Amino acid sequence: NAGVTQTPKFQVLKTGQSMTLQCAQDMNHEYMSWYRQDPGMGLRLIHYSVGAGITDQGEVPNGYNVSRSTTEDFPLRLLSAAPSQTSVYFCASSYGAANYGYTFGSGTRLTVV
Amino acid sequence: SQKIEQNSEALNIQEGKTATLTCNYTNYSPAYLQWYRQDPGRGPVFLLLIRENEKEKRKERLKVTFDTTLKQSLFHITASQPADSATYLCALDIDLNKFYFGSGTKLNVKP
């Protein structure tokens, strides 16, 4: 049972490049979320999904796209990377919205130069 | 503005003492509040959940209280150990499907 798997673990991008951060879970969780974590700012919600085919914006969605074609996968796309997107990105999943604990992946450390 | 506030200063305590961490929020009426532990370089790990109609929740050496009038949750670790040293995050639902985190408080337990 792998839990939540994020790839890659580290990535360096040049400004303007695009990329996709992968997230997969094998717990049959309906809820999945993407957060970014910056020093002193805690975890901020980027996008979330309440099930396959359903996504919505969180607190800081600009510059990011998501899709949820299957229950297992929830990729995060950076459309045109900017230095302000340098951060650690965490994917999380749960059986429910807030009435169940979230399981987090180990994170992707992204640097945009 | 909507805020979830945790003490940004590290909490330093002696082994064996009780650590108490605070989570305050404004302009929300959460139905659930959760606490997580995060170690350096790792993702947060779920510890406890408390509902708005529960005053207190316990799990082994952990205790959480939830005061919806004060808009505050307290997180206690009794008989603290050096292995409890980590950053502790609170999180709450700001609406049905949106779950927001505080910035966390770092706990240092000294032997």
Coordinates of C-alpha atoms in Angstrom, one line a residue:
Chain A
N1 CA 0.0 0.0 0.0
A2 CA 1.9 3.0 -1.3
G3 CA -0.4 5.8 0.0
V4 CA 0.2 9.1 -1.9
T5 CA 3.0 9.1 -4.4
Q6 CA 4.4 12.3 -5.8
T7 CA 6.9 12.7 -8.7
P8 CA 9.4 14.1 -9.2
K9 CA 10.9 14.8 -5.8
F10 CA 13.0 17.7 -7.1
Q11 CA 12.8 19.8 -10.2
V12 CA 14.5 22.9 -11.5
L13 CA 12.7 24.9 -14.2
K14 CA 13.6 27.9 -16.2
T15 CA 11.2 30.9 -16.3
G16 CA 8.5 30.3 -18.9
Q17 CA 8.8 26.5 -19.0
S18 CA 5.8 24.3 -18.3
M19 CA 5.7 21.0 -16.4
T20 CA 3.4 18.6 -14.7
L21 CA 3.7 17.4 -11.1
Q22 CA 2.3 13.9 -10.7
C23 CA 0.2 12.7 -7.8
A24 CA -1.3 9.2 -7.4
Q25 CA -3.0 7.5 -4.5
D26 CA -4.0 3.9 -4.1
M27 CA -6.5 4.3 -1.2
N28 CA -9.6 4.9 -3.3
H29 CA -9.9 8.4 -1.8
E30 CA -12.5 10.7 -3.4
Y31 CA -10.9 13.9 -2.2
M32 CA -7.6 15.1 -3.4
S33 CA -5.8 18.5 -3.0
W34 CA -2.7 20.3 -4.0
Y35 CA -0.9 22.6 -1.5
R36 CA 2.2 24.7 -1.7
Q37 CA 4.3 25.4 1.3
D38 CA 6.5 28.5 1.6
P39 CA 8.6 29.6 4.6
G40 CA 6.4 31.4 7.2
M41 CA 3.2 31.0 5.1
G42 CA 2.2 27.5 5.9
L43 CA 0.3 25.3 3.5
R44 CA -1.8 27.2 0.9
L45 CA -4.5 25.4 -1.1
I46 CA -4.0 25.6 -4.8
H47 CA -6.7 23.3 -6.3
Y48 CA -8.8 20.5 -5.0
S49 CA -11.1 17.7 -6.3
V50 CA -14.1 16.0 -4.7
G51 CA -14.1 13.1 -7.2
A52 CA -13.2 12.1 -10.8
G53 CA -14.2 14.8 -13.2
I54 CA -14.7 17.5 -10.6
T55 CA -12.2 20.1 -9.7
D56 CA -12.3 23.6 -8.1
Q57 CA -10.0 26.4 -7.2
G58 CA -8.4 27.0 -3.8
E59 CA -6.7 30.0 -2.3
V60 CA -3.9 30.5 -4.8
P61 CA -4.9 28.9 -8.2
N62 CA -3.4 31.4 -10.6
G63 CA -0.7 29.9 -12.9
Y64 CA -1.8 26.3 -12.2
N65 CA -4.2 23.8 -13.9
V66 CA -5.5 20.5 -12.7
S67 CA -7.6 17.7 -14.0
R68 CA -9.1 14.5 -12.5
S69 CA -9.8 11.9 -15.1
T70 CA -9.5 9.0 -12.6
T71 CA -10.0 8.5 -8.9
E72 CA -6.3 7.7 -8.5
D73 CA -4.5 10.5 -10.3
F74 CA -4.5 14.3 -9.8
P75 CA -1.8 16.0 -11.8
L76 CA -0.9 19.7 -11.3
R77 CA 0.3 21.6 -14.3
L78 CA 2.4 24.7 -14.3
L79 CA 1.5 26.6 -17.4
S80 CA 4.5 29.1 -17.6
A81 CA 6.7 28.8 -14.6
A82 CA 7.7 32.0 -12.7
P83 CA 10.2 32.5 -9.9
S84 CA 7.2 33.1 -7.5
Q85 CA 6.2 29.5 -8.0
T86 CA 9.4 28.3 -6.3
S87 CA 8.0 26.3 -3.4
V88 CA 7.5 22.8 -2.0
Y89 CA 4.3 21.2 -3.4
F90 CA 2.3 18.7 -1.5
C91 CA -0.5 16.5 -2.8
A92 CA -3.0 15.1 -0.2
S93 CA -6.0 12.8 -0.3
S94 CA -8.8 11.8 2.0
Y95 CA -12.1 9.8 2.2
G96 CA -14.0 13.0 2.9
A97 CA -13.6 16.8 2.8
A98 CA -12.8 17.7 6.4
N99 CA -14.3 14.9 8.5
Y100 CA -11.4 12.5 7.7
G101 CA -7.7 13.1 8.1
Y102 CA -5.7 13.8 5.0
T103 CA -2.8 11.6 3.8
F104 CA 0.0 13.6 2.3
G105 CA 2.7 12.8 -0.2
S106 CA 6.4 13.4 0.5
G107 CA 6.4 16.6 -1.6
T108 CA 8.0 18.0 -4.8
R109 CA 10.6 20.7 -4.2
L110 CA 10.4 23.1 -7.3
T111 CA 12.9 25.8 -8.1
V112 CA 12.2 28.3 -10.9
V113 CA 15.3 30.2 -12.1
Chain B
S1 CA -9.8 38.9 6.3
Q2 CA -9.9 35.2 7.1
K3 CA -7.0 33.9 9.2
I4 CA -5.7 30.9 10.9
E5 CA -3.0 31.9 13.4
Q6 CA -0.5 29.8 15.2
N7 CA 2.4 31.1 17.2
S8 CA 5.3 31.6 14.8
E9 CA 7.9 31.5 17.7
A10 CA 9.2 28.1 18.5
L11 CA 8.1 26.5 21.8
N12 CA 11.0 25.1 23.9
I13 CA 10.1 22.8 26.8
Q14 CA 11.9 20.3 29.0
E15 CA 11.3 16.6 28.5
G16 CA 8.5 15.3 30.7
K17 CA 6.6 18.5 30.7
T18 CA 3.3 19.2 28.9
A19 CA 3.5 21.2 25.7
T20 CA 0.5 23.4 24.8
L21 CA 0.1 24.8 21.3
T22 CA -2.5 27.3 20.2
C23 CA -4.6 27.7 17.0
N24 CA -6.8 30.8 16.7
Y25 CA -9.0 31.6 13.8
T26 CA -11.2 34.5 12.7
N27 CA -14.1 34.9 10.4
Y28 CA -14.7 31.1 10.1
S29 CA -17.2 28.8 11.5
P30 CA -15.5 25.4 11.0
A31 CA -17.3 22.2 11.5
Y32 CA -14.0 20.3 11.9
L33 CA -10.5 21.1 13.1
Q34 CA -7.5 18.9 12.6
W35 CA -4.0 18.8 13.9
Y36 CA -0.9 17.5 12.0
R37 CA 2.7 16.9 12.7
Q38 CA 5.4 17.8 10.1
D39 CA 9.0 16.7 10.3
P40 CA 11.7 18.5 8.2
G41 CA 11.6 17.5 4.6
R42 CA 8.5 15.4 5.0
G43 CA 4.8 15.8 4.4
P44 CA 2.4 16.5 7.3
V45 CA 1.0 13.5 9.2
F46 CA -2.6 13.5 10.5
L47 CA -2.9 13.3 14.3
L48 CA -6.3 14.2 15.5
L49 CA -9.7 15.5 14.4
I50 CA -12.2 17.3 16.6
R51 CA -15.8 18.3 15.6
E52 CA -17.5 21.6 16.5
N53 CA -19.8 19.9 18.9
E54 CA -16.9 18.2 20.8
K55 CA -15.2 20.1 23.6
E56 CA -12.2 17.7 23.9
K57 CA -10.6 14.8 22.2
R58 CA -7.8 12.5 23.4
K59 CA -5.4 10.0 21.8
E60 CA -2.7 8.5 24.0
R61 CA -0.5 11.5 25.2
L62 CA -2.4 13.9 22.9
K63 CA -5.3 16.1 23.8
V64 CA -7.2 18.6 21.7
T65 CA -9.8 21.1 22.8
F66 CA -12.1 23.2 20.6
D67 CA -13.8 26.3 21.8
T68 CA -16.0 27.7 19.1
T69 CA -16.9 30.8 21.2
L70 CA -13.3 31.8 21.6
K71 CA -12.5 30.5 18.1
Q72 CA -9.5 28.6 19.5
S73 CA -8.1 25.1 19.6
L74 CA -5.5 24.0 22.1
F75 CA -3.2 21.0 21.4
H76 CA -1.5 19.4 24.4
I77 CA 1.2 16.8 24.5
T78 CA 1.7 15.3 27.9
A79 CA 4.9 13.8 29.2
S80 CA 6.7 15.2 26.2
Q81 CA 9.7 13.5 24.7
P82 CA 12.5 14.7 22.4
A83 CA 10.9 12.5 19.7
D84 CA 7.9 14.9 19.8
S85 CA 10.1 17.7 18.4
A86 CA 8.5 18.8 15.1
T87 CA 6.3 21.4 13.6
Y88 CA 2.6 21.1 14.5
L89 CA -0.1 22.4 12.1
C90 CA -3.7 23.1 12.7
A91 CA -6.2 23.0 9.8
L92 CA -9.9 23.6 9.4
D93 CA -12.7 23.6 6.8
I94 CA -13.6 27.1 5.7
D95 CA -16.5 25.7 3.7
L96 CA -17.7 22.3 2.7
N97 CA -14.7 21.3 0.5
K98 CA -12.0 23.8 1.3
F99 CA -9.5 22.9 4.0
Y100 CA -7.0 25.5 5.1
F101 CA -3.9 25.2 7.3
G102 CA -2.1 27.5 9.7
S103 CA 1.6 28.2 9.4
G104 CA 2.5 25.9 12.2
T105 CA 4.4 26.1 15.5
K106 CA 7.8 24.4 16.0
L107 CA 8.1 22.4 19.2
N108 CA 11.5 21.7 20.6
V109 CA 11.6 19.2 23.5
K110 CA 15.0 19.2 25.3
P111 CA 16.3 16.2 27.2

